[in-house]
Amino acid sequence: MNNVYYGKLVFELSKPGRVGYSLPKSEISGYCISEMPDVLKRQSKTILPECDELTVVRHYTNMSNNNFGVDTGFYPLGSCTMKYNPKLNEELCALPGFNRHPSTPVEYVQGSLKVYDEVQRTLAEISGLSRFTLNPYAGAHGELTGLMVIKAYHQQRGDEARTKIIVPNSAHGTNPASAAVAGFKVVEVKSLPDGTVDVEDLKPLLGPDVAGMMMTNPNTLGIFERNIPVIARLVHDCGGLMYYDGANLNPMLGVCRPGDMGFDVMHINLHKTFSTPHGGGGPGSGPVGVRKGLEHLLPNPQVEKKSDGTYDLHCDEKSLGCISSFLSNFTVIIRAYAYLLSMGKENIPMAGKLSVLNANYIKECLRSHYLLPIEGLCKHEFVFDGLRPEYGGDHHDPAHVTTLDVAKRLLDYGFHAPTIYFPLLFHEALMIEPTETESKDTLDDFIAVMKRIAEEARDNSEMVRTAPHDTPIRRLDDVKAVKEPKFTFKNL
Amino acid sequence: MAKVIEGLFYAESHEYVRVEGEYGYIGITDYAQSQLGNVVYVDMPEVDDEVTAGEEFGAVESVKAASDLFSPVSGTVVEINEALEEQPELVNADAFENWIIKVKLSDPSELDNLLDAKAYEAICE
Amino acid sequence: MYKYFPHTTDDIQQMLDVIGVKSLDDLYAEVPEELKLKRELDIPSEKSEIEVRRIIGGLAAQNKPLVCFAGSGSYDHYTPSVVPFLASRSEFSTSYTPYQAEISQGTLQYIFEYQTMMADLTGMDLSNASMYDGSTATAEAMLMCVANAKKRNKVLISATCNPQVLRVVETYAHYHGVELVKVPAADGVMDKAVAQELIEKDDVAGLIVSQPNYYGIVEDFTGLADLCHAHKALFAVNSVASSLGVLRTPGEWGADIACGDAQSLGIPMNYGGPYIGYLCTKNELVRKMPGRLVGATTDAEGRRAFVLTMQAREQHIRREKATSNICTAQGFMCLFVASYLSLMGEKGLREVNEQSYAGAHYLHDALLKTGKFEDAFGPKPFLCEFTVRVKGDAAELRKALAEKGFLLGVETEGMPGCLTIAVTEMRSKEEIDSLISNI
């Protein structure tokens, strides 16, 4: 990453007559699209550029220099688990043997089906559940699939009255949004001052109209919900199912499994917990697991290991249906498989423990400068409620230095910002998740910078409020972006 | 300090009603607009839609937040403030002048359930 | 310590001291004992890079190669070497959704380019950057129709859509509570008379059609947009992205929504994914549009720059009232498409389509000439994919050809004895001739 702003668009590099591709000379003559009826043909020219190969290579390379990734520096983005993405995994998922048409007969893709089945089995053991589908494409897609499992479960029992899903008010936005797409009504349950679910607030919500409850544990504040056995029993007693949002699975690896906590259905974000790259926001992968007795509800098709050791595809009539064109974001699955094989049973649990060690270490080192709203051990992440009042963070003061200001100033020091203004329980939420792949040295640098920013906020708040100063571009006018929307080059 | 105007009816969810005869003009309060920041979009119902006291009828968006609008009274929408379609920032300029919908009240007794200026001012502190 | 963990024993001890606990296990003191796993995970032991490479390389080698004559939602098009090379730059691949615009201009710019290219290819005003694949993009198009109509809950979909798309849209409709009605096919194309009858009932939120359709046929949608609009329904067209370089665009058909899969634009088949769905629409519908949108604005110094915008539609702000639960920005795949189209340009995209057209028609005519095949629906216009009826056992033929190293299409769903076959610019005349001689 460098700080020289590039900013050009490929359309501005185009010159008529340049070519960036080469195709073989066609050996077949006598057929031409012009034979088709005119009404079926494209009428307009395209906006596509004309560029030679080096122009394109340099263009995207220059753009990449204005981008920050895990390989660039520390990326403590809470709830996103920005751990290191091993390079071996990239090499293996690109092997030509895996680039197969998805309708290839199963006899010719046994290797791919084995990867799928092995990952499925490994995730089931790590989660304490019975079986996984790897078909969902992302965490939110996994949530939607899991909620469909819950709905199908009730519908197939002939119980149509269960229309509600309970969601903690600290939940990720995708939880209520997924429940709405799956056709459920969303009911929020309150949190206690320590951030955990208020069991007394939950009790009156439970009844014959509850289909299930979604939780993540540890929750979005990084706090372990120690009442989980009680909550699971209450929900099960009223006939509902428990859904585990796997966004925060990382710290629990090998220590405490969702299945053992009482969850019936869950998803895992392979791009968080199992190290597949986040890719600028996608593609992800959101495998969904279920406890024994719910396997037949998983989406079609399923990969099946037969008694002779070969693999087949199988569709179940009672399945919730199809949720994807084919069989998963397959190259993401290969990357996760490489990670699981590399790490093995020795290191998977260590990943969770070190992520918790790193988070608690930062929390203890910075609480002198930032407001810690919840005491006690956190898991893989934790939340500050902005700067302490003595460092300019008093949000009753209209001139206070905000969490946004701190986040922007961090960029000047070469760190990615934490997640900000989430969860919504706090005014100035600053959510930090270091992950296990960061060294104490990196954390110490980060801590020193965070303290320095707090001191700047106290002594020279203008410097922080106008940050960033040292990035390719400065703060953006996002009001203008909404009010004068420009979504394409033609609008510029 | 946010402005509060005498003679209007206020809901705890920060909407107001200005009553003129059998009609009510509904908008968000000055306090609500100041909390939201730059309003970039107002999602309004259509004329002839029914609104119900305490139920949602639209939303106000700023860049990074959105706030649902709850109708303080029941009735039929007779007019929407079309100026807000092009210039949602008018809500920031003067929230009381720039009402959002005009409603024909179906049950004026509902006004009794709302707050007066003084009571509303108290909950904004 | 393992190679992905930077901690020394000393580091761990110092950190535990700062936290005030004795051991790593004590960091879980609040977790009830009865919930803890008191054994090792039952998974294999750690492995070296050499061993992992051997295992996974061995599995890749178990997949026997077939010369691909199949399409039906996944196409064996050429990927220039520059495309995966650029995508592998880890400044791109190891970043996340570009929340901090000041250090994410790379991602934001290529998404803006992608949006421009897809909006242009489809003939629409704007595109999002968030769809997983063509099927889920079409399901989102259905949800847009319903959200736009407010009081209508019925969506029509052509039975000539790819069954994979139909199944996913049906799943979403079932759980969301949308009444999805299939408009039947007549002679391989949607029966427009039935569509008209249904739309004239004035209770339809939208109509979704497919181009080229499942059978490879290029349908004529003349009049459908006007019909939909006269009855306050939206008109959505699902297409194979690559074909839009030469076929009449959804915008030119008068569509309100364009959706489909963009795998055909430089993305390898990868046994089904990751791909990218596209979803494009008109300016009027932007607030019903799900997913991430990048817009242009200016920074504090007045320079043009890019940022995620219109976020108040999205799940992290609107929660259950959001237009969709989509969180993904399909960035990595946007980069594939943007860099592919930058290299190919209009001319390259046209040439890809011309060569695919020529190869497909050459194979089609040659198959008919063998006397062992006939057109499933008589002569119809097609681009690079067609459906033929096998005089004999289609499944057996496909199996026999696989043994000879060819993937001869897919068995056409709902049409026993038929195969849907595709040819791309990747197939040489020699390969096509060899396939024919093996039949």
Short mmCIF file of N, CA, C and O in Angstrom, two decimals, chain C residues 43-85:
data_model
loop_
_atom_site.label_atom_id
_atom_site.label_comp_id
_atom_site.label_asym_id
_atom_site.label_seq_id
_atom_site.Cartn_x
_atom_site.Cartn_y
_atom_site.Cartn_z
N ILE C 43 -10.20 -35.27 14.93
CA ILE C 43 -9.84 -34.94 13.54
C ILE C 43 -8.35 -35.25 13.39
O ILE C 43 -7.66 -35.46 14.40
N PRO C 44 -7.84 -35.31 12.15
CA PRO C 44 -6.44 -35.73 11.98
C PRO C 44 -5.43 -34.76 12.62
O PRO C 44 -5.75 -33.62 12.92
N SER C 45 -4.23 -35.25 12.77
CA SER C 45 -3.14 -34.44 13.32
C SER C 45 -2.62 -33.45 12.30
O SER C 45 -2.83 -33.60 11.11
N GLU C 46 -1.90 -32.45 12.80
CA GLU C 46 -1.34 -31.43 11.92
C GLU C 46 -0.44 -32.05 10.85
O GLU C 46 0.15 -33.11 11.06
N LYS C 47 -0.37 -31.36 9.73
CA LYS C 47 0.43 -31.87 8.62
C LYS C 47 1.32 -30.77 8.04
O LYS C 47 0.97 -29.59 8.08
N SER C 48 2.43 -31.22 7.49
CA SER C 48 3.35 -30.27 6.86
C SER C 48 2.81 -29.85 5.50
O SER C 48 1.91 -30.48 4.94
N GLU C 49 3.42 -28.81 4.98
CA GLU C 49 3.01 -28.32 3.66
C GLU C 49 3.18 -29.40 2.59
O GLU C 49 2.32 -29.58 1.72
N ILE C 50 4.28 -30.14 2.70
CA ILE C 50 4.52 -31.19 1.70
C ILE C 50 3.40 -32.24 1.74
O ILE C 50 2.89 -32.67 0.72
N GLU C 51 3.00 -32.60 2.96
CA GLU C 51 1.94 -33.63 3.08
C GLU C 51 0.59 -33.10 2.58
O GLU C 51 -0.16 -33.82 1.91
N VAL C 52 0.26 -31.86 2.94
CA VAL C 52 -1.03 -31.31 2.51
C VAL C 52 -1.07 -31.20 0.99
O VAL C 52 -2.07 -31.54 0.35
N ARG C 53 0.04 -30.78 0.42
CA ARG C 53 0.11 -30.67 -1.03
C ARG C 53 -0.07 -32.04 -1.69
O ARG C 53 -0.74 -32.18 -2.71
N ARG C 54 0.51 -33.05 -1.06
CA ARG C 54 0.41 -34.40 -1.61
C ARG C 54 -1.05 -34.88 -1.55
O ARG C 54 -1.59 -35.43 -2.51
N ILE C 55 -1.71 -34.67 -0.41
CA ILE C 55 -3.08 -35.15 -0.23
C ILE C 55 -4.03 -34.45 -1.20
O ILE C 55 -4.79 -35.09 -1.95
N ILE C 56 -3.98 -33.12 -1.19
CA ILE C 56 -4.97 -32.39 -2.01
C ILE C 56 -4.61 -32.48 -3.49
O ILE C 56 -5.49 -32.61 -4.34
N GLY C 57 -3.31 -32.49 -3.79
CA GLY C 57 -2.90 -32.71 -5.18
C GLY C 57 -3.39 -34.06 -5.68
O GLY C 57 -3.83 -34.19 -6.83
N GLY C 58 -3.35 -35.06 -4.83
CA GLY C 58 -3.83 -36.40 -5.19
C GLY C 58 -5.31 -36.40 -5.49
O GLY C 58 -5.78 -37.05 -6.43
N LEU C 59 -6.07 -35.65 -4.70
CA LEU C 59 -7.52 -35.58 -4.93
C LEU C 59 -7.83 -34.86 -6.24
O LEU C 59 -8.73 -35.26 -6.98
N ALA C 60 -7.07 -33.80 -6.52
CA ALA C 60 -7.28 -33.09 -7.79
C ALA C 60 -7.00 -34.04 -8.95
O ALA C 60 -7.71 -34.03 -9.97
N ALA C 61 -5.99 -34.89 -8.78
CA ALA C 61 -5.61 -35.81 -9.85
C ALA C 61 -6.66 -36.91 -10.04
O ALA C 61 -6.75 -37.51 -11.10
N GLN C 62 -7.45 -37.19 -8.99
CA GLN C 62 -8.51 -38.20 -9.11
C GLN C 62 -9.65 -37.75 -10.02
O GLN C 62 -10.45 -38.55 -10.49
N ASN C 63 -9.79 -36.43 -10.19
CA ASN C 63 -10.84 -35.91 -11.08
C ASN C 63 -10.37 -36.08 -12.51
O ASN C 63 -9.46 -35.39 -12.96
N LYS C 64 -11.02 -37.00 -13.23
CA LYS C 64 -10.54 -37.26 -14.59
C LYS C 64 -11.06 -36.19 -15.55
O LYS C 64 -12.24 -35.86 -15.50
N PRO C 65 -10.20 -35.66 -16.41
CA PRO C 65 -10.64 -34.56 -17.28
C PRO C 65 -11.57 -35.03 -18.39
O PRO C 65 -11.40 -36.12 -18.94
N LEU C 66 -12.56 -34.20 -18.71
CA LEU C 66 -13.45 -34.44 -19.85
C LEU C 66 -13.46 -33.17 -20.71
O LEU C 66 -13.43 -32.06 -20.16
N VAL C 67 -13.48 -33.34 -22.01
CA VAL C 67 -13.58 -32.18 -22.90
C VAL C 67 -15.01 -31.67 -22.80
O VAL C 67 -15.97 -32.41 -23.04
N CYS C 68 -15.16 -30.40 -22.43
CA CYS C 68 -16.46 -29.91 -21.97
C CYS C 68 -17.35 -29.41 -23.12
O CYS C 68 -17.02 -28.42 -23.78
N PHE C 69 -18.47 -30.08 -23.30
CA PHE C 69 -19.51 -29.61 -24.22
C PHE C 69 -20.80 -29.35 -23.44
O PHE C 69 -21.89 -29.55 -23.95
N ALA C 70 -20.65 -28.98 -22.18
CA ALA C 70 -21.82 -28.70 -21.34
C ALA C 70 -21.85 -27.22 -20.98
O ALA C 70 -20.81 -26.56 -20.90
N GLY C 71 -23.06 -26.72 -20.75
CA GLY C 71 -23.24 -25.32 -20.32
C GLY C 71 -24.27 -25.33 -19.20
O GLY C 71 -23.95 -25.69 -18.09
N SER C 72 -25.49 -24.92 -19.52
CA SER C 72 -26.60 -24.99 -18.55
C SER C 72 -26.26 -24.29 -17.24
O SER C 72 -26.48 -24.83 -16.16
N GLY C 73 -25.70 -23.11 -17.33
CA GLY C 73 -25.44 -22.34 -16.12
C GLY C 73 -23.98 -22.21 -15.76
O GLY C 73 -23.62 -21.43 -14.88
N SER C 74 -23.10 -22.97 -16.43
CA SER C 74 -21.66 -22.87 -16.18
C SER C 74 -20.96 -23.09 -17.51
O SER C 74 -21.20 -24.10 -18.17
N TYR C 75 -20.11 -22.14 -17.91
CA TYR C 75 -19.57 -22.16 -19.27
C TYR C 75 -18.05 -22.17 -19.26
O TYR C 75 -17.42 -21.45 -18.49
N ASP C 76 -17.50 -23.01 -20.14
CA ASP C 76 -16.05 -23.17 -20.22
C ASP C 76 -15.46 -22.11 -21.15
O ASP C 76 -15.02 -22.42 -22.24
N HIS C 77 -15.48 -20.85 -20.70
CA HIS C 77 -14.88 -19.79 -21.51
C HIS C 77 -13.42 -19.59 -21.11
O HIS C 77 -12.98 -20.01 -20.06
N TYR C 78 -12.74 -18.87 -22.00
CA TYR C 78 -11.32 -18.59 -21.82
C TYR C 78 -11.11 -17.54 -20.72
O TYR C 78 -11.83 -16.55 -20.65
N THR C 79 -10.16 -17.81 -19.81
CA THR C 79 -9.77 -16.84 -18.79
C THR C 79 -8.35 -16.39 -19.10
O THR C 79 -7.41 -17.17 -18.96
N PRO C 80 -8.15 -15.15 -19.54
CA PRO C 80 -6.78 -14.70 -19.82
C PRO C 80 -5.91 -14.80 -18.56
O PRO C 80 -6.40 -14.61 -17.44
N SER C 81 -4.62 -15.11 -18.74
CA SER C 81 -3.74 -15.34 -17.58
C SER C 81 -3.66 -14.11 -16.68
O SER C 81 -3.44 -14.21 -15.48
N VAL C 82 -3.86 -12.94 -17.26
CA VAL C 82 -3.80 -11.70 -16.48
C VAL C 82 -4.88 -11.67 -15.39
O VAL C 82 -4.66 -11.12 -14.31
N VAL C 83 -6.03 -12.28 -15.66
CA VAL C 83 -7.17 -12.16 -14.74
C VAL C 83 -6.87 -12.80 -13.37
O VAL C 83 -6.92 -12.11 -12.35
N PRO C 84 -6.53 -14.10 -13.32
CA PRO C 84 -6.22 -14.66 -11.99
C PRO C 84 -4.95 -14.05 -11.39
O PRO C 84 -4.82 -13.95 -10.17
N PHE C 85 -4.04 -13.62 -12.26
CA PHE C 85 -2.81 -13.00 -11.74
C PHE C 85 -3.16 -11.74 -10.94
O PHE C 85 -2.70 -11.55 -9.81
#
